[in-house]
Tab-separated table of C-alpha atoms in Angstrom:
chain	number	residue	atom	x	y	z
A	1	MET	CA	81.536	103.955	91.920
A	2	SER	CA	83.167	103.825	95.335
A	3	GLY	CA	81.006	102.069	97.835
A	4	ALA	CA	80.113	103.786	101.078
A	5	VAL	CA	82.586	103.089	103.857
A	6	SER	CA	81.635	103.673	107.453
A	7	ALA	CA	83.618	106.322	109.282
A	8	ASP	CA	83.641	104.103	112.377
A	9	VAL	CA	86.480	101.767	111.423
A	10	PHE	CA	88.351	99.993	114.181
A	11	GLU	CA	91.633	98.163	114.618
A	12	SER	CA	92.686	95.729	117.333
A	13	ASP	CA	95.515	96.600	119.683
A	14	ALA	CA	97.916	94.233	121.435
A	15	GLY	CA	95.449	93.659	124.275
A	16	GLY	CA	92.700	92.505	121.937
A	17	SER	CA	90.506	95.592	122.387
A	18	THR	CA	89.396	97.716	119.449
A	19	GLN	CA	90.416	101.324	118.864
A	20	PRO	CA	89.193	103.819	116.219
A	21	LEU	CA	91.364	103.766	113.098
A	22	THR	CA	93.200	107.091	112.977
A	23	GLU	CA	95.280	106.502	109.824
A	24	LEU	CA	95.205	104.246	106.795
A	25	PRO	CA	96.785	100.874	107.639
A	26	PHE	CA	99.421	100.837	104.901
A	27	PRO	CA	102.405	98.551	105.375
A	28	PRO	CA	105.748	100.423	105.632
A	29	LEU	CA	106.787	101.902	102.298
A	30	THR	CA	110.419	101.061	101.611
A	31	LYS	CA	112.886	102.527	99.123
A	32	ALA	CA	113.064	99.110	97.457
A	33	HIS	CA	109.337	99.221	96.719
A	34	ILE	CA	109.702	102.640	95.077
A	35	ILE	CA	112.638	101.473	92.942
A	36	HIS	CA	110.782	98.307	91.909
A	37	CYS	CA	108.037	100.529	90.464
A	38	SER	CA	110.526	102.608	88.476
A	39	TYR	CA	110.218	102.172	84.711
A	40	HIS	CA	113.916	101.485	84.302
A	41	TYR	CA	113.653	98.590	86.798
A	42	TRP	CA	110.547	96.722	85.626
A	43	HIS	CA	110.489	97.464	81.880
A	44	PRO	CA	113.433	95.203	80.922
A	45	LYS	CA	111.763	92.331	82.774
A	46	TYR	CA	108.392	92.789	81.043
A	47	ARG	CA	109.537	94.213	77.728
A	48	THR	CA	107.624	91.666	75.631
A	49	ILE	CA	104.259	92.613	77.185
A	50	THR	CA	104.662	96.397	77.049
A	51	PRO	CA	104.329	98.894	74.164
A	52	LYS	CA	107.545	99.526	72.238
A	53	ALA	CA	109.831	101.887	74.162
A	54	ARG	CA	113.472	102.778	74.685
A	55	LEU	CA	115.333	103.849	77.829
A	56	ILE	CA	117.947	106.627	77.823
A	57	PRO	CA	120.186	106.958	80.924
A	58	LEU	CA	120.308	110.587	82.077
A	59	SER	CA	123.595	112.256	82.961
A	60	ARG	CA	124.122	114.549	85.945
A	61	PRO	CA	124.319	117.718	83.751
A	62	PHE	CA	120.964	116.868	82.157
A	63	LEU	CA	119.359	116.312	85.571
A	64	ASP	CA	120.776	119.660	86.680
A	65	TYR	CA	119.161	121.202	83.594
A	66	LEU	CA	115.771	119.705	84.509
A	67	ARG	CA	116.065	120.949	88.092
A	68	ALA	CA	117.158	124.484	87.133
A	69	ASP	CA	114.653	127.345	87.121
A	70	GLY	CA	113.455	128.735	83.829
A	71	ILE	CA	113.038	127.154	80.413
A	72	ILE	CA	115.984	127.536	78.028
A	73	LEU	CA	115.841	125.322	74.951
A	74	PRO	CA	118.579	124.299	72.518
A	75	PRO	CA	118.616	126.222	69.205
A	76	GLU	CA	115.963	125.044	66.767
A	77	ASN	CA	118.285	125.024	63.733
A	78	GLU	CA	120.913	122.315	63.580
A	79	PRO	CA	124.464	123.427	62.673
A	80	ARG	CA	125.377	122.781	59.062
A	81	GLY	CA	128.113	120.343	58.098
A	82	GLU	CA	131.317	121.393	56.430
A	83	ASP	CA	130.314	119.715	53.169
A	84	SER	CA	127.017	121.559	52.820
A	85	ASP	CA	126.313	122.743	49.261
A	86	ASP	CA	125.235	126.170	50.489
A	87	GLU	CA	128.301	126.753	52.666
A	88	GLY	CA	129.341	130.398	52.506
A	89	PHE	CA	125.868	131.602	51.495
A	90	PHE	CA	124.144	130.697	54.763
A	91	SER	CA	127.338	130.525	56.789
A	92	SER	CA	126.961	131.524	60.417
A	93	THR	CA	130.543	132.826	60.347
A	94	ASP	CA	129.218	135.965	58.609
A	95	ASN	CA	128.173	137.132	62.066
A	96	PRO	CA	130.576	135.750	64.685
A	97	ASP	CA	128.882	137.656	67.515
A	98	GLU	CA	125.528	136.032	66.695
A	99	GLN	CA	127.170	132.603	66.584
A	100	ASP	CA	128.785	133.122	69.993
A	101	GLU	CA	125.461	134.254	71.433
A	102	GLU	CA	123.669	131.142	70.123
A	103	GLU	CA	126.356	128.882	71.580
A	104	ASP	CA	126.056	130.582	74.959
A	105	ASP	CA	122.272	130.019	74.907
A	106	ASP	CA	122.565	126.332	74.025
A	107	PRO	CA	122.128	124.307	77.247
A	108	SER	CA	122.603	121.000	75.404
A	109	ARG	CA	126.360	121.627	75.126
A	110	GLU	CA	126.607	120.243	78.679
A	111	TRP	CA	124.685	117.048	77.840
A	112	HIS	CA	125.313	116.576	74.136
A	113	ASP	CA	125.293	112.762	74.413
A	114	VAL	CA	121.791	112.748	75.924
A	115	HIS	CA	120.529	115.213	73.317
A	116	GLU	CA	121.850	113.072	70.468
A	117	ALA	CA	120.447	109.877	72.004
A	118	ILE	CA	117.002	111.489	72.237
A	119	LYS	CA	117.115	112.569	68.580
A	120	ALA	CA	118.221	109.118	67.461
A	121	THR	CA	115.517	107.386	69.514
A	122	ILE	CA	112.761	109.611	68.137
A	123	ALA	CA	113.856	108.669	64.618
A	124	GLU	CA	114.074	104.971	65.526
A	125	LEU	CA	110.523	104.959	66.913
A	126	GLY	CA	108.942	106.484	63.832
A	127	GLY	CA	109.312	110.201	64.501
A	128	LYS	CA	106.742	110.475	67.313
A	129	VAL	CA	107.211	109.485	70.953
A	130	VAL	CA	105.680	109.879	74.428
A	131	PRO	CA	108.147	110.756	77.234
A	132	LYS	CA	108.204	109.483	80.804
A	133	LEU	CA	110.680	109.719	83.658
A	134	ASN	CA	111.269	106.865	86.127
A	135	TRP	CA	107.779	107.013	87.629
A	136	SER	CA	105.811	109.835	86.051
A	137	ALA	CA	104.784	111.061	82.629
A	138	PRO	CA	104.458	114.868	82.319
A	139	LYS	CA	100.702	114.724	81.714
A	140	ASP	CA	100.165	117.841	83.805
A	141	ALA	CA	102.225	119.920	81.341
A	142	THR	CA	100.484	119.148	78.046
A	143	TRP	CA	99.290	122.755	77.887
A	144	MET	CA	102.832	123.421	76.660
A	145	THR	CA	102.357	121.184	73.596
A	146	ALA	CA	98.779	121.847	72.463
A	147	ASN	CA	97.282	119.355	74.948
A	148	THR	CA	99.096	116.327	73.612
A	149	MET	CA	101.851	114.048	74.865
A	150	GLU	CA	103.067	113.530	71.296
A	151	CYS	CA	106.652	114.755	70.837
A	152	ARG	CA	108.318	115.049	67.427
A	153	ASP	CA	111.636	116.626	68.416
A	154	PRO	CA	113.781	116.946	71.552
A	155	ASN	CA	112.536	120.449	72.376
A	156	ASP	CA	108.968	119.130	72.708
A	157	ILE	CA	110.256	116.698	75.313
A	158	TYR	CA	112.250	119.339	77.190
A	159	LEU	CA	109.214	121.644	77.316
A	160	LEU	CA	107.104	118.927	78.901
A	161	LEU	CA	109.731	117.748	81.369
A	162	LYS	CA	110.699	121.249	82.486
A	163	SER	CA	107.055	122.303	82.967
A	164	SER	CA	105.793	119.266	84.867
A	165	ASP	CA	105.212	119.115	88.623
A	166	PHE	CA	104.992	115.335	88.283
A	167	VAL	CA	108.534	115.194	86.921
A	168	THR	CA	109.738	117.526	89.669
A	169	HIS	CA	108.276	115.111	92.206
A	170	ASP	CA	110.257	112.267	90.616
A	171	LEU	CA	113.443	114.315	90.857
A	172	GLU	CA	113.022	115.767	94.341
A	173	HIS	CA	110.539	113.664	96.319
A	174	ALA	CA	110.790	110.076	95.081
A	175	TYR	CA	111.691	108.799	98.549
A	176	ASP	CA	109.161	110.842	100.505
A	177	ASP	CA	107.419	108.868	103.283
A	178	THR	CA	109.686	105.852	102.834
A	179	VAL	CA	111.481	103.933	105.560
A	180	ASP	CA	114.753	102.046	105.524
A	181	ASP	CA	114.433	98.281	105.523
A	182	PRO	CA	117.290	96.872	107.644
A	183	THR	CA	116.830	93.437	106.064
A	184	ASP	CA	117.209	94.781	102.522
A	185	ASP	CA	120.751	94.314	101.234
A	186	ASP	CA	119.845	94.729	97.547
A	187	GLU	CA	122.667	96.717	95.956
A	188	GLU	CA	120.304	97.809	93.157
A	189	VAL	CA	118.337	99.954	95.631
A	190	PRO	CA	119.962	103.402	95.991
A	191	LYS	CA	120.011	104.756	99.531
A	192	THR	CA	119.502	108.415	98.559
A	193	ILE	CA	117.802	110.333	95.749
A	194	ALA	CA	121.207	111.497	94.526
A	195	ASP	CA	122.103	107.866	93.779
A	196	ILE	CA	118.950	106.998	91.806
A	197	PRO	CA	119.756	106.074	88.172
A	198	TYR	CA	117.308	108.355	86.372
A	199	HIS	CA	116.181	107.380	82.889
A	200	LEU	CA	114.083	108.947	80.169
A	201	ALA	CA	111.654	106.429	78.704
A	202	LEU	CA	110.476	107.206	75.171
A	203	ARG	CA	107.493	105.135	74.041
A	204	LYS	CA	106.505	104.880	70.403
A	205	TYR	CA	103.496	107.168	69.952
A	206	VAL	CA	100.257	105.318	69.405
A	207	LEU	CA	96.849	106.897	69.951
A	208	LEU	CA	95.508	104.856	72.871
A	209	ASN	CA	91.778	104.428	73.388
A	210	PRO	CA	91.231	105.604	77.006
A	211	SER	CA	88.050	103.528	77.374
A	212	VAL	CA	90.058	100.289	77.610
A	213	GLU	CA	92.720	101.407	80.064
A	214	PHE	CA	92.344	99.919	83.547
A	215	ARG	CA	94.051	100.208	86.924
A	216	CYS	CA	94.455	96.974	88.881
A	217	PHE	CA	95.215	96.570	92.587
A	218	VAL	CA	97.217	93.665	94.026
A	219	ARG	CA	97.346	92.923	97.750
A	220	ARG	CA	99.526	90.087	99.045
A	221	ARG	CA	99.896	88.704	95.493
A	222	LYS	CA	96.131	88.574	94.957
A	223	LEU	CA	94.288	90.669	92.399
A	224	ILE	CA	91.499	92.222	94.468
A	225	ALA	CA	90.190	95.177	92.428
A	226	ILE	CA	90.029	96.655	88.904
A	227	CYS	CA	88.618	99.938	87.626
A	228	GLN	CA	88.659	102.325	84.683
A	229	ARG	CA	91.448	104.851	84.412
A	230	ASP	CA	89.396	107.316	82.373
A	231	LEU	CA	86.537	108.758	84.439
A	232	ASN	CA	83.976	108.822	81.636
A	233	HIS	CA	81.049	106.493	81.011
A	234	PHE	CA	81.458	104.042	78.137
A	235	ASP	CA	78.283	102.108	77.415
A	236	PHE	CA	79.891	99.090	75.743
A	237	LEU	CA	82.094	98.201	78.736
A	238	SER	CA	79.243	96.818	80.848
A	239	ASN	CA	78.615	94.003	78.343
A	240	MET	CA	82.332	93.127	78.290
A	241	GLN	CA	82.963	93.291	82.012
A	242	ASP	CA	83.315	89.538	82.624
A	243	LYS	CA	85.555	89.036	79.592
A	244	LEU	CA	87.814	91.943	80.557
A	245	ARG	CA	88.048	90.754	84.159
A	246	ASP	CA	88.997	87.236	83.098
A	247	SER	CA	91.590	88.562	80.645
A	248	ILE	CA	93.208	90.749	83.296
A	249	GLN	CA	93.141	87.933	85.865
A	250	ASP	CA	94.767	85.503	83.411
A	251	PHE	CA	97.381	88.129	82.531
A	252	PHE	CA	98.181	88.777	86.184
A	253	ASP	CA	98.400	85.074	87.058
A	254	ALA	CA	100.689	84.293	84.127
A	255	LYS	CA	102.915	87.380	83.960
A	256	LEU	CA	103.032	89.310	87.244
A	257	LYS	CA	101.836	87.309	90.227
A	258	ASN	CA	105.052	85.393	90.888
A	259	THR	CA	107.563	87.601	89.066
A	260	PHE	CA	107.119	91.099	90.513
A	261	PRO	CA	109.353	91.423	93.582
A	262	ASP	CA	106.747	93.050	95.863
A	263	GLU	CA	103.571	91.336	97.046
A	264	SER	CA	101.397	94.488	96.967
A	265	PHE	CA	101.315	97.009	94.117
A	266	ALA	CA	99.078	98.524	91.445
A	267	PHE	CA	99.467	98.131	87.691
A	268	ASP	CA	97.868	99.719	84.630
A	269	VAL	CA	96.884	97.759	81.541
A	270	TYR	CA	95.595	98.465	78.041
A	271	ILE	CA	93.293	96.018	76.228
A	272	PRO	CA	92.730	97.196	72.639
A	273	PRO	CA	90.275	95.575	70.212
A	274	PRO	CA	89.630	92.698	69.707
A	275	HIS	CA	90.270	92.679	73.485
A	276	ASP	CA	92.137	89.388	73.518
A	277	ARG	CA	95.582	90.711	74.497
A	278	VAL	CA	96.615	92.687	77.572
A	279	TRP	CA	99.484	95.193	77.537
A	280	LEU	CA	101.280	96.377	80.664
A	281	ILE	CA	101.454	100.182	80.723
A	282	ASP	CA	102.724	101.073	84.191
A	283	VAL	CA	103.429	99.793	87.707
A	284	ASN	CA	102.616	101.911	90.756
A	285	PRO	CA	103.481	101.554	94.453
A	286	TRP	CA	100.976	100.290	97.012
A	287	ALA	CA	100.949	103.688	98.691
A	288	GLN	CA	98.749	106.713	99.194
A	289	ARG	CA	100.609	108.581	96.426
A	290	THR	CA	98.954	106.250	93.865
A	291	ASP	CA	95.476	107.420	92.808
A	292	PRO	CA	92.868	104.746	93.712
A	293	LEU	CA	90.455	106.302	91.164
A	294	LEU	CA	87.012	104.668	91.628
A	295	PHE	CA	87.977	103.161	94.982
A	296	SER	CA	89.135	104.594	98.284
A	297	TRP	CA	92.356	103.369	99.835
A	298	LEU	CA	90.441	102.364	102.955
A	299	GLU	CA	88.347	100.023	100.823
A	300	LEU	CA	91.390	98.542	99.134
A	301	LEU	CA	93.199	98.005	102.436
A	302	THR	CA	90.246	96.257	104.090
A	303	MET	CA	88.629	94.501	101.112
A	304	PRO	CA	88.179	90.681	101.425
A	305	GLU	CA	90.731	88.542	99.610
A	306	PRO	CA	90.201	85.327	97.614
A	307	PRO	CA	90.488	82.074	99.617
A	308	GLU	CA	93.854	80.404	99.958
A	309	VAL	CA	94.440	77.188	97.997
A	310	SER	CA	97.809	75.500	98.339
A	311	GLN	CA	99.794	74.541	95.260
A	312	GLU	CA	99.814	70.886	96.352
A	313	SER	CA	96.038	70.808	96.666
A	314	ALA	CA	95.545	72.483	93.319
A	315	GLN	CA	97.739	69.863	91.644
A	316	ILE	CA	95.485	67.030	92.906
A	317	ILE	CA	92.798	68.030	90.442
A	318	SER	CA	95.412	68.991	87.792
A	319	ILE	CA	93.957	72.450	87.114
A	320	PRO	CA	95.028	75.907	88.280
A	321	PHE	CA	92.582	77.208	90.852
A	322	ARG	CA	90.867	80.477	90.032
A	323	PRO	CA	87.211	81.267	90.724
A	324	ARG	CA	85.290	82.933	87.921
A	325	ALA	CA	82.071	84.879	87.631
A	326	SER	CA	80.650	82.481	85.043
A	327	GLY	CA	81.341	79.150	83.383
A	328	PRO	CA	81.084	75.500	84.406
A	329	PRO	CA	81.418	74.625	88.103
A	330	THR	CA	84.862	73.641	89.344
A	331	VAL	CA	85.768	71.132	92.004
A	332	SER	CA	87.550	72.707	94.962
A	333	ALA	CA	90.956	71.267	95.792
A	334	SER	CA	90.120	70.791	99.473
A	335	SER	CA	86.997	68.699	98.776
A	336	ALA	CA	88.851	66.550	96.209
A	337	ALA	CA	91.577	65.750	98.706
A	338	GLN	CA	89.105	64.961	101.454
A	339	LYS	CA	87.148	62.505	99.278
A	340	GLU	CA	90.331	60.493	98.718
A	341	THR	CA	91.331	60.268	102.379
A	342	GLU	CA	88.170	60.287	104.544
A	343	PRO	CA	85.588	57.530	105.155
A	344	GLU	CA	82.329	57.662	103.252
A	345	VAL	CA	80.272	58.371	106.395
A	346	ALA	CA	82.404	61.392	107.322
A	347	GLU	CA	82.021	62.686	103.778
A	348	GLU	CA	78.235	62.568	104.024
A	349	GLU	CA	78.232	64.361	107.381
A	350	SER	CA	80.306	67.286	106.079
A	351	GLU	CA	78.805	67.445	102.587
A	352	GLY	CA	76.595	70.437	103.294
A	353	GLU	CA	79.394	72.459	104.899
A	354	GLU	CA	81.849	71.690	102.076
A	355	SER	CA	79.306	72.594	99.406
A	356	GLU	CA	78.745	75.975	101.029
A	357	GLU	CA	82.497	76.712	101.196
A	358	GLU	CA	82.944	75.525	97.618
A	359	ALA	CA	80.211	77.838	96.390
A	360	ASP	CA	81.808	80.791	98.162
A	361	GLU	CA	85.145	80.046	96.481
A	362	GLU	CA	83.612	79.763	93.030
A	363	LEU	CA	81.702	83.039	93.347
A	364	TRP	CA	84.686	85.153	94.387
A	365	VAL	CA	85.999	87.538	91.717
A	366	PRO	CA	87.986	90.786	91.878
A	367	GLU	CA	85.854	93.891	92.377
A	368	PHE	CA	85.490	95.535	88.952
A	369	ARG	CA	84.147	99.095	88.872
A	370	LEU	CA	83.061	101.079	85.854
A	371	VAL	CA	81.768	104.620	85.651
A	372	LYS	CA	78.009	104.362	85.414
A	373	LYS	CA	75.855	106.590	83.261
A	374	ASP	CA	74.395	108.450	86.234
A	375	ASP	CA	77.719	108.967	88.062
A	376	PRO	CA	78.813	112.613	88.427
A	377	GLU	CA	82.248	111.715	87.040
A	378	ALA	CA	80.624	110.819	83.712
A	379	TYR	CA	79.897	114.487	83.012
A	380	SER	CA	82.107	117.522	82.488
A	381	PHE	CA	80.956	119.494	85.513
A	382	THR	CA	83.967	118.671	87.659
A	383	THR	CA	87.309	120.483	87.876
A	384	PRO	CA	89.444	119.942	84.745
A	385	GLN	CA	92.132	117.310	85.114
A	386	TYR	CA	95.489	118.661	86.389
A	387	SER	CA	93.993	122.163	86.712
A	388	ALA	CA	96.135	122.788	89.783
A	389	HIS	CA	99.232	122.558	87.583
A	390	LYS	CA	98.187	125.002	84.837
A	391	LEU	CA	99.727	128.448	84.259
A	392	PRO	CA	98.477	131.922	83.273
A	393	ARG	CA	96.964	132.545	79.867
A	394	ASP	CA	99.915	134.551	78.500
A	395	VAL	CA	102.276	131.647	79.198
A	396	VAL	CA	99.878	129.224	77.496
A	397	ASP	CA	99.568	131.504	74.457
A	398	ALA	CA	103.344	131.712	74.183
A	399	SER	CA	103.637	127.938	74.316
A	400	GLN	CA	101.261	127.524	71.382
A	401	GLY	CA	103.730	129.343	69.141
A	402	GLY	CA	106.401	126.709	69.621
A	403	PRO	CA	109.833	126.921	71.220
A	404	GLY	CA	110.677	130.198	69.454
A	405	ALA	CA	107.645	132.011	70.833
A	406	LEU	CA	108.244	130.613	74.300
A	407	ARG	CA	111.899	131.694	74.183
A	408	GLU	CA	110.801	135.198	73.192
A	409	PHE	CA	108.329	135.225	76.063
A	410	ALA	CA	111.061	134.089	78.475
A	411	ASP	CA	113.441	136.802	77.201
A	412	ASN	CA	110.759	139.477	77.628
A	413	TRP	CA	110.020	138.200	81.090
A	414	LYS	CA	113.741	138.305	81.986
A	415	GLU	CA	114.014	141.883	80.706
A	416	MET	CA	110.941	142.928	82.689
A	417	LEU	CA	112.360	141.421	85.899
A	418	ALA	CA	115.742	143.065	85.295
A	419	LYS	CA	114.058	146.429	84.677
A	420	ARG	CA	111.992	146.087	87.849
A	421	GLN	CA	115.083	145.127	89.847
A	422	GLN	CA	116.942	148.174	88.491
A	423	GLU	CA	114.024	150.442	89.406
A	424	ASP	CA	114.000	149.006	92.935
A	425	GLU	CA	117.749	149.605	93.260
A	426	ASN	CA	117.388	153.208	92.004
A	427	ALA	CA	114.559	153.820	94.448
A	428	SER	CA	116.660	152.437	97.276
A	429	ASP	CA	119.612	154.677	96.326
A	430	SER	CA	117.330	157.724	96.225
A	431	GLU	CA	116.039	156.986	99.711
A	432	GLN	CA	119.609	156.699	101.045
A	433	ASP	CA	120.561	160.046	99.480
């Protein structure tokens, strides 16, 4: 669990004196950093190491639909083609008024291309998908779909997106707390929220095992910390800790360290059995908006980093430098270089000091935290996840009946509000008389 951090933390000012730390020492958060963590930006670059997914660009009318109040869903029944065998028997033209009413209630007429792309993508990915906007998945709205992120048709997706505070944050507050970087001339970085190219990411639905999902923290291109994403105790993880840490470190060194545009960020990985392959699930900004889970941000911002070893020095011994928790001893690059260039006497004089530094380098590993058996988070006595985003019982009950029941609930609610408004107007007229 999170280690204790003293409240008396100090920082040095320009004069060299120390002052109490009054705020977390985050580097400035730029718009470029936020965009780099958007799914539409990083997924094409890392497509081969992520679960199968497709990106659908979202039009302005669809974004307006997501931002609008209320939940109005497209009709459940698809219109029948002209060549249907039962044409005339089930023809909607028997009741033109009903047909006009259904068309008026169909919001997808304004974004038909997006609606059709979503249907086609669901079919392409096997009939079941998990939705996500640029940064957030609507996990806080799963009460609308029987506590699952699994979506089988477009209306399931619309219910989740329209009901999620996380998605609303993506749409309205993506650039909160950011600053403009005058040195950034990247044309791919929109200057305002209105210019952000929003996308709907649909990932092929696979039941993920939450016990092997991990959040990893990178500071100045160094992996400094790893922890569970699911706050439950899993007994078997303690015996696999070294293997998992090495797998994540190897994955980071090979795939992300020198390819992600920002030097500090967080990323989520999934390591399914037999635990020999790492999948990239998400990338998050190095900012307070990202949940540090089993750490505190103060710890992550002040945690020691691994020692620096230059690329030239590492090449002298022809192996990539990375300290591990176990395994055969490695020769440090600095000591190898010194043995080739310094006299034998000087080598003997500094042997003790070099050995101590070498041992420190070999022992350094990223901090890896697991939920222990006696941690409070391992039990169900805490507040339910996303409880702040849940709605009254009658709304939940309506959602369990599917889109039709929810539409009926919304209609009843609209009628009740209209009736109350009419009563208020009548009361006001009576008072004036």
